[in-house]
Short mmCIF file of C-alpha atoms and ligand atoms in Angstrom, two decimals:
data_model
loop_
_atom_site.label_atom_id
_atom_site.label_comp_id
_atom_site.label_asym_id
_atom_site.label_seq_id
_atom_site.Cartn_x
_atom_site.Cartn_y
_atom_site.Cartn_z
CA MET A 283 126.36 128.80 -104.92
CA ILE A 284 129.91 127.64 -104.41
CA ASP A 285 132.86 128.59 -106.54
CA ALA A 286 134.01 125.20 -107.62
CA ASP A 287 137.56 125.77 -108.49
CA ASN A 288 138.27 127.67 -105.32
CA VAL A 289 136.73 124.93 -103.24
CA TYR A 290 138.67 122.34 -105.16
CA LEU A 291 141.89 124.26 -104.65
CA SER A 292 141.33 124.96 -101.02
CA GLU A 293 140.30 121.40 -100.17
CA ASN A 294 143.10 119.67 -101.99
CA LYS A 295 145.93 121.98 -102.68
CA VAL A 296 146.68 124.65 -100.14
CA SER A 297 149.01 122.53 -98.03
CA ASN A 298 151.18 121.94 -101.07
CA ARG A 299 151.06 125.47 -102.42
CA ASP A 300 154.75 126.20 -101.83
CA LYS A 301 155.81 122.99 -103.45
CA LEU A 302 153.54 123.73 -106.38
CA LEU A 303 155.19 127.09 -106.92
CA THR A 304 158.74 125.73 -106.74
CA LEU A 305 158.05 122.83 -109.05
CA SER A 306 155.97 124.68 -111.56
CA THR A 307 158.34 127.60 -112.05
CA ASN A 308 160.94 125.04 -113.19
CA LEU A 309 158.52 122.88 -115.12
CA LYS A 310 159.31 122.09 -118.73
CA VAL A 311 156.06 121.73 -120.64
CA ALA A 312 155.13 120.85 -124.21
CA ILE A 313 151.77 121.02 -125.95
CA VAL A 314 151.28 118.63 -128.87
CA GLY A 315 148.42 120.00 -130.97
CA ALA A 316 149.16 123.57 -129.88
CA THR A 317 147.58 125.06 -133.03
CA GLY A 318 144.28 123.23 -132.46
CA ALA A 319 141.10 124.15 -130.58
CA VAL A 320 142.08 122.38 -127.35
CA GLY A 321 145.72 123.48 -127.59
CA LYS A 322 144.66 127.12 -127.82
CA THR A 323 142.26 126.69 -124.91
CA LEU A 324 145.10 125.20 -122.85
CA LEU A 325 147.19 128.32 -123.41
CA GLU A 326 144.26 130.54 -122.39
CA LEU A 327 143.74 128.49 -119.24
CA PHE A 328 147.45 128.57 -118.37
CA ASP A 329 147.05 132.33 -118.09
CA GLU A 330 143.70 132.34 -116.32
CA ARG A 331 144.86 129.81 -113.72
CA ASN A 332 148.40 131.21 -113.37
CA PHE A 333 149.76 127.83 -114.37
CA ASP A 334 153.48 128.43 -114.15
CA TYR A 335 156.18 126.80 -116.18
CA GLY A 336 159.87 127.38 -116.73
CA GLN A 337 159.88 126.56 -120.42
CA ILE A 338 157.25 125.67 -123.00
CA TRP A 339 157.39 124.15 -126.47
CA LEU A 340 154.46 124.33 -128.87
CA ILE A 341 154.23 121.38 -131.23
CA ALA A 342 151.98 120.47 -134.14
CA SER A 343 152.28 118.83 -137.56
CA SER A 344 154.77 119.78 -140.28
CA ARG A 345 151.92 121.90 -141.76
CA SER A 346 152.28 124.40 -138.92
CA ALA A 347 155.99 124.07 -138.17
CA GLY A 348 157.63 127.50 -138.09
CA GLN A 349 154.40 129.37 -137.30
CA ILE A 350 154.63 131.82 -134.40
CA ILE A 351 152.23 131.76 -131.44
CA HIS A 352 152.35 134.65 -129.00
CA HIS A 353 151.97 133.67 -125.33
CA ARG A 354 152.84 135.56 -122.14
CA GLY A 355 154.74 138.20 -124.06
CA VAL A 356 156.91 135.70 -125.93
CA ASN A 357 156.80 134.65 -129.58
CA HIS A 358 156.95 130.86 -129.63
CA GLN A 359 157.88 128.95 -132.73
CA VAL A 360 155.74 125.89 -133.53
CA TYR A 361 157.82 122.70 -133.82
CA ASP A 362 157.15 119.63 -135.96
CA LEU A 363 156.22 116.60 -133.86
CA GLU A 364 158.13 114.29 -136.21
CA THR A 365 161.48 115.85 -135.37
CA PHE A 366 160.98 117.05 -131.79
CA ASP A 367 163.18 115.59 -129.04
CA PHE A 368 161.16 115.17 -125.83
CA ARG A 369 164.11 114.30 -123.58
CA GLY A 370 164.21 116.83 -120.75
CA VAL A 371 160.52 117.73 -121.05
CA ASP A 372 158.60 117.04 -117.81
CA LEU A 373 155.01 117.23 -118.92
CA VAL A 374 153.32 116.90 -122.30
CA PHE A 375 149.71 117.88 -122.97
CA SER A 376 148.74 115.95 -126.07
CA SER A 377 145.68 116.83 -128.14
CA ALA A 378 146.42 116.06 -131.78
CA GLY A 379 143.88 113.33 -132.50
CA THR A 380 143.68 109.65 -131.65
CA ALA A 381 145.79 108.45 -134.58
CA THR A 382 148.64 110.81 -133.68
CA SER A 383 148.51 109.75 -130.03
CA LYS A 384 148.48 106.05 -130.92
CA ASN A 385 151.53 106.64 -133.07
CA TRP A 386 153.45 108.91 -130.70
CA GLY A 387 152.09 108.72 -127.14
CA ARG A 388 154.10 105.79 -125.79
CA ARG A 389 157.22 106.84 -127.69
CA ILE A 390 157.05 110.31 -126.10
CA ALA A 391 156.44 108.83 -122.64
CA ALA A 392 159.46 106.53 -123.11
CA GLN A 393 161.63 109.65 -123.46
CA GLY A 394 160.75 110.74 -119.91
CA PRO A 395 157.81 113.13 -119.75
CA VAL A 396 154.43 112.36 -118.25
CA VAL A 397 151.90 112.61 -121.08
CA ILE A 398 148.38 113.85 -120.35
CA ASP A 399 146.59 112.59 -123.43
CA ASN A 400 143.31 114.10 -124.54
CA THR A 401 142.39 111.48 -127.15
CA ASN A 402 140.74 108.09 -127.19
CA ALA A 403 144.09 106.34 -127.75
CA PHE A 404 144.79 105.07 -124.21
CA ARG A 405 141.68 105.66 -122.10
CA MET A 406 140.73 102.01 -121.66
CA GLU A 407 144.30 100.66 -121.48
CA PRO A 408 144.75 98.80 -118.19
CA ASP A 409 148.08 100.53 -117.42
CA VAL A 410 146.71 104.04 -117.96
CA GLY A 411 144.70 106.06 -115.44
CA LEU A 412 141.55 107.79 -116.70
CA ILE A 413 141.20 110.79 -114.47
CA VAL A 414 138.62 113.41 -113.58
CA PRO A 415 140.24 115.07 -110.57
CA GLN A 416 136.92 115.91 -108.86
CA VAL A 417 135.93 112.23 -109.04
CA ASN A 418 139.01 109.97 -108.88
CA SER A 419 142.08 112.11 -108.19
CA ASN A 420 143.17 109.34 -105.78
CA GLN A 421 143.96 107.30 -108.92
CA VAL A 422 146.36 109.86 -110.44
CA LEU A 423 149.53 108.14 -109.28
CA HIS A 424 148.27 104.56 -109.43
CA LYS A 425 149.19 103.67 -112.98
CA LEU A 426 151.99 106.09 -113.69
CA LYS A 427 154.45 103.40 -114.67
CA SER A 428 153.13 103.96 -118.19
CA ARG A 429 153.82 107.71 -117.74
CA ILE A 430 150.54 108.35 -119.57
CA ILE A 431 147.36 109.72 -118.01
CA ALA A 432 144.24 109.82 -120.14
CA ASN A 433 141.85 112.75 -120.18
CA PRO A 434 138.32 111.38 -120.68
CA ASN A 435 135.87 112.19 -123.45
CA CYS A 436 134.44 115.72 -123.49
CA THR A 437 130.94 114.45 -122.61
CA THR A 438 132.03 111.93 -120.00
CA ILE A 439 133.88 114.51 -117.87
CA PRO A 440 130.89 116.77 -117.03
CA MET A 441 128.61 113.74 -116.81
CA VAL A 442 130.62 112.00 -114.08
CA ARG A 443 131.19 115.29 -112.27
CA ALA A 444 127.42 115.85 -112.07
CA LEU A 445 126.66 112.22 -111.18
CA GLN A 446 129.35 111.52 -108.58
CA PRO A 447 127.50 113.34 -105.75
CA VAL A 448 124.28 111.56 -106.73
CA HIS A 449 126.07 108.22 -106.61
CA GLN A 450 127.65 108.92 -103.24
CA GLU A 451 124.23 109.62 -101.73
CA TYR A 452 121.93 107.24 -103.62
CA SER A 453 124.08 104.55 -105.40
CA LEU A 454 123.61 104.69 -109.16
CA ASN A 455 122.71 101.51 -111.01
CA LYS A 456 121.56 102.70 -114.45
CA LEU A 457 122.15 105.67 -116.77
CA VAL A 458 120.46 106.57 -120.06
CA ILE A 459 122.13 109.54 -121.75
CA SER A 460 121.31 111.61 -124.82
CA THR A 461 124.00 114.07 -125.87
CA TYR A 462 123.74 117.24 -127.94
CA GLN A 463 127.33 117.93 -129.01
CA ALA A 464 128.62 121.18 -130.50
CA ALA A 465 130.64 121.82 -133.65
CA SER A 466 133.77 122.78 -131.68
CA GLY A 467 134.11 119.08 -130.83
CA GLY A 468 135.22 118.76 -134.46
CA GLY A 469 138.16 121.09 -133.79
CA ILE A 470 139.01 124.36 -135.49
CA ALA A 471 138.26 122.87 -138.92
CA GLY A 472 134.86 121.58 -137.74
CA LEU A 473 133.92 124.99 -136.34
CA GLU A 474 134.96 126.71 -139.55
CA GLN A 475 133.03 124.23 -141.71
CA PHE A 476 129.94 124.76 -139.55
CA THR A 477 130.05 128.57 -139.70
CA SER A 478 130.92 128.88 -143.39
CA GLY A 479 128.39 126.16 -144.28
CA SER A 480 125.66 127.96 -142.31
CA GLN A 481 126.39 131.18 -144.20
CA LEU A 482 126.33 129.27 -147.49
CA VAL A 483 122.83 127.92 -146.76
CA LEU A 484 121.56 131.30 -145.50
CA ASP A 485 122.73 132.84 -148.78
CA ASN A 486 121.28 130.00 -150.86
CA PRO A 487 118.84 127.53 -149.25
CA GLU A 488 119.49 125.05 -152.10
CA ALA A 489 123.24 124.90 -151.39
CA ILE A 490 124.65 121.75 -149.82
CA PRO A 491 127.54 122.48 -147.46
CA GLU A 492 130.41 120.03 -147.09
CA ALA A 493 130.25 117.45 -144.29
CA GLY A 494 133.95 118.00 -143.58
CA ARG A 495 134.85 116.79 -140.08
CA PHE A 496 131.27 115.51 -139.49
CA GLN A 497 129.37 112.54 -140.88
CA ALA A 498 126.87 114.81 -142.71
CA PRO A 499 126.57 118.58 -143.30
CA LEU A 500 125.93 120.13 -139.87
CA PRO A 501 124.26 123.50 -140.68
CA PHE A 502 120.52 123.41 -139.86
CA ASN A 503 120.81 119.69 -139.22
CA LEU A 504 121.17 117.02 -136.51
CA ILE A 505 123.58 114.13 -136.97
CA PRO A 506 122.85 111.07 -134.82
CA ARG A 507 126.31 109.70 -135.36
CA ILE A 508 129.59 110.85 -133.80
CA ASP A 509 132.78 108.91 -134.58
CA ALA A 510 132.85 105.39 -136.05
CA LEU A 511 129.78 103.19 -136.32
CA LEU A 512 130.42 99.86 -134.53
CA ASP A 513 129.09 96.39 -135.25
CA SER A 514 126.91 96.72 -132.14
CA GLY A 515 124.96 99.52 -133.86
CA PHE A 516 126.28 102.02 -131.31
CA THR A 517 128.86 104.62 -132.27
CA LEU A 518 132.35 104.80 -130.81
CA GLU A 519 131.35 108.04 -129.05
CA GLU A 520 128.44 106.23 -127.35
CA GLN A 521 130.70 103.34 -126.38
CA LYS A 522 133.26 105.77 -124.92
CA ILE A 523 130.60 107.38 -122.70
CA ALA A 524 129.60 103.98 -121.28
CA GLN A 525 133.07 102.46 -120.84
CA GLU A 526 134.74 105.59 -119.53
CA SER A 527 132.08 106.43 -116.95
CA ARG A 528 132.35 102.90 -115.50
CA LYS A 529 136.15 103.13 -115.31
CA ILE A 530 136.26 106.61 -113.76
CA MET A 531 133.53 105.97 -111.20
CA GLY A 532 134.91 102.50 -110.41
CA LEU A 533 131.55 100.89 -111.18
CA PRO A 534 132.21 98.08 -113.68
CA LYS A 535 128.62 96.82 -113.44
CA LEU A 536 126.93 100.21 -113.96
CA ASN A 537 124.29 99.91 -116.68
CA VAL A 538 125.04 102.78 -119.11
CA THR A 539 123.57 103.40 -122.54
CA ALA A 540 123.78 106.51 -124.71
CA THR A 541 122.75 108.21 -127.95
CA ALA A 542 125.24 110.87 -129.07
CA VAL A 543 124.06 113.54 -131.50
CA ARG A 544 126.01 116.36 -133.19
CA VAL A 545 123.94 119.56 -133.13
CA PRO A 546 124.31 122.88 -134.98
CA VAL A 547 125.71 124.74 -131.97
CA MET A 548 129.09 126.47 -131.98
CA ASN A 549 130.41 125.47 -128.56
CA CYS A 550 129.34 123.59 -125.40
CA HIS A 551 128.04 120.05 -125.20
CA SER A 552 124.65 119.40 -123.56
CA GLN A 553 123.22 116.17 -122.28
CA ALA A 554 119.94 114.84 -120.90
CA ILE A 555 120.78 112.27 -118.23
CA TYR A 556 118.27 109.74 -116.84
CA PHE A 557 119.63 108.02 -113.72
CA GLU A 558 118.31 105.16 -111.61
CA CYS A 559 119.54 104.55 -108.07
CA ASP A 560 119.35 101.86 -105.39
CA SER A 561 117.75 104.27 -102.90
CA ARG A 562 114.71 106.54 -103.07
CA LEU A 563 115.48 110.09 -104.16
CA ASP A 564 114.46 113.14 -102.17
CA TYR A 565 114.24 116.27 -104.33
CA SER A 566 115.33 118.70 -101.66
CA ARG A 567 118.33 116.56 -100.65
CA LEU A 568 119.24 115.82 -104.28
CA THR A 569 119.35 119.50 -105.26
CA THR A 570 121.20 120.41 -102.06
CA ILE A 571 123.99 117.93 -102.70
CA LEU A 572 124.33 119.10 -106.29
CA ASP A 573 124.37 122.73 -105.16
CA ASP A 574 127.01 121.96 -102.54
CA THR A 575 129.35 120.19 -104.97
CA GLY A 576 132.35 122.23 -106.02
CA GLY A 577 132.42 122.98 -109.73
CA ILE A 578 128.66 122.62 -110.28
CA ILE A 579 126.29 125.49 -110.87
CA LEU A 580 122.74 124.38 -110.16
CA TYR A 581 119.74 126.10 -111.78
CA ARG A 582 116.68 125.83 -109.53
CA GLY A 583 114.25 128.30 -111.12
CA ILE A 584 111.97 127.94 -114.12
CA GLY A 585 113.02 130.58 -116.66
CA GLU A 586 116.18 130.73 -118.78
CA ALA A 587 119.12 131.97 -116.67
CA GLU A 588 117.50 130.58 -113.49
CA GLY A 589 115.85 127.41 -114.75
CA TYR A 590 118.18 125.78 -117.21
CA PRO A 591 121.59 126.29 -118.77
CA THR A 592 121.98 126.65 -122.54
CA PRO A 593 125.12 126.20 -124.65
CA ARG A 594 125.25 129.85 -125.63
CA GLY A 595 124.83 130.88 -122.02
CA VAL A 596 127.71 128.84 -120.62
CA SER A 597 130.37 129.08 -123.33
CA GLY A 598 133.64 130.15 -121.71
CA SER A 599 132.62 128.93 -118.25
CA ASP A 600 134.75 126.56 -116.17
CA HIS A 601 131.77 125.04 -114.35
CA VAL A 602 129.43 122.12 -114.96
CA HIS A 603 125.95 123.63 -115.33
CA VAL A 604 123.04 121.49 -114.12
CA GLY A 605 119.34 122.26 -114.50
CA ARG A 606 115.92 120.64 -114.97
CA VAL A 607 116.50 118.27 -112.07
CA ARG A 608 113.40 116.07 -111.78
CA ILE A 609 112.35 112.90 -109.98
CA ASP A 610 110.43 110.45 -112.18
CA PRO A 611 106.79 110.50 -110.98
CA ASP A 612 106.51 106.76 -111.77
CA ASN A 613 109.76 105.75 -110.08
CA ASP A 614 111.08 107.60 -107.05
CA ARG A 615 114.48 105.92 -107.42
CA ALA A 616 114.95 107.58 -110.83
CA GLY A 617 115.54 111.13 -112.00
CA TRP A 618 116.61 113.38 -114.83
CA MET A 619 119.02 116.25 -115.17
CA TRP A 620 120.12 118.55 -117.99
CA VAL A 621 123.87 119.18 -118.01
CA VAL A 622 125.73 121.74 -120.15
CA SER A 623 129.43 122.56 -120.13
CA ASP A 624 132.13 124.06 -122.30
CA ASN A 625 133.58 121.04 -124.09
CA LEU A 626 136.90 122.73 -124.88
CA ARG A 627 137.39 123.81 -121.27
CA VAL A 628 135.59 121.54 -118.77
CA GLY A 629 135.49 118.65 -121.25
CA ALA A 630 139.14 118.88 -122.30
CA ALA A 631 141.74 121.53 -121.41
CA LEU A 632 140.60 122.37 -117.87
CA ASN A 633 140.49 118.71 -116.83
CA ALA A 634 143.98 118.20 -118.27
CA ILE A 635 145.35 121.18 -116.33
CA GLN A 636 143.69 120.00 -113.13
CA ILE A 637 145.34 116.59 -113.60
CA ALA A 638 148.66 118.40 -114.04
CA GLU A 639 148.06 120.43 -110.88
CA ASP A 640 147.45 117.19 -108.98
CA LEU A 641 150.66 115.70 -110.39
CA ILE A 642 152.71 118.76 -109.52
CA GLN A 643 151.56 118.49 -105.92
CA SER A 644 151.96 114.76 -105.64
CA GLU A 645 154.37 113.67 -102.96
CA SER A 646 156.38 111.46 -105.30
CA SER A 647 157.62 114.23 -107.62
CA VAL A 648 156.78 112.22 -110.71
CA LEU A 649 157.33 115.25 -112.90
CA CYS A 650 161.08 115.19 -112.77
CA ALA A 651 162.10 114.10 -116.21
CA SER A 652 164.25 117.17 -116.63
CA ALA A 653 167.29 117.97 -114.59
CA TYR A 654 166.25 119.76 -111.43
P1 LIG B 236 148.19 121.28 -137.45
O1 LIG B 236 147.58 122.62 -137.15
O2 LIG B 236 149.62 121.39 -137.85
O3 LIG B 236 147.37 120.43 -138.37
P2 LIG B 236 141.91 120.57 -134.05
O4 LIG B 236 141.38 119.53 -133.09
O5 LIG B 236 141.48 121.94 -133.73
O6 LIG B 236 141.66 120.16 -135.46
O7 LIG B 236 143.51 120.54 -133.87
C1 LIG B 236 144.27 119.39 -134.06
C2 LIG B 236 145.70 119.66 -133.60
O8 LIG B 236 146.44 118.46 -133.80
C3 LIG B 236 146.39 120.73 -134.42
O9 LIG B 236 147.32 121.41 -133.62
C4 LIG B 236 147.11 119.90 -135.47
O10 LIG B 236 148.24 120.51 -136.03
C5 LIG B 236 147.55 118.74 -134.62
N1 LIG B 236 147.85 117.56 -135.45
C6 LIG B 236 147.02 116.90 -136.27
N2 LIG B 236 147.65 115.88 -136.87
C7 LIG B 236 148.93 115.90 -136.41
C8 LIG B 236 150.08 115.11 -136.63
N3 LIG B 236 150.08 114.07 -137.47
N4 LIG B 236 151.23 115.44 -135.98
C9 LIG B 236 151.26 116.48 -135.14
N5 LIG B 236 150.20 117.29 -134.88
C10 LIG B 236 149.05 116.99 -135.51
#
């Protein structure tokens, strides 16, 4: 087993380590959506990864303005996005919902900072890079004229990380994906509605909890709809998975179709992925390349812990967990895998930080909005 992040760091970053330290200790950072589930995870990961900055501003809506968030021994006041001046900020992590990003993203970027946006607002825009550093970090600087980089959907990120090594070896041509997405994808409010609603039903089986952030009450239920329902009959979440995976992997003709389901799980999204390739699959080679890929933990056994990852088992992990790898007995160019990862970390905050780490080390010093 390989420790993904260390491999990733050592392969890509060591030569620039000194530059990283100099830049990052001066870096002026803001988090928009700092009071939310992804914003809080970003702060945790800043600590765990020793992500340095010179100054940080925590920003949310007027509802939270004036609140205090404690980080690295300092009490930070939360600022109101409406009145915040972004001039002089180098890097903005934005995770305050698609509507907020559509309203504010380009305006913030026009004031100087690079914006790493975690919403669906800009992902398919032609002038915005959609980046998963383990897959297409070579694209990070390509579209930076917009000064916005999009962080992909929380399901797409682990999916393309698990599939990229398969594609490199066998050439993917078709994907069929079923997702099992946790309540934390609905943010702090979604998590709270799920837990309080579950308690309500346990106390009184006749009670009907509120749907809240979801399309139907989530406790003891499955909801085969995430995000808007489109004229095509697919949901926006399903469309995102297809469009984003093609853009990130640079495979515009890849045949991708998905069903996305919200499940009564606190944290970690799971997915069953069926993949078809141009070449015949070899089980031993397939599992070896997955095992050798930085950031992936492969389960080769048959019991829980060895045989397959579960959402409860991997919550808090920074790896993509892959199990139940199988070759279709009726088609040796096709296979299945079961992929689980922490949607707040791997599917959101960790990817955003890894994009930032790539930017900080980029030769062109794009993160120089502020005066240094
Ligand atoms: P607030 O706490 O003030 O509502 P989550 O995904 O966990 O629900 O978090 C969403 C984050 O986005 C929160 O930090 C929330 O701030 C922030 N947010 C939501 N709407 C806006 C807005 N219109 N302007 C600024 N921040 C917003």
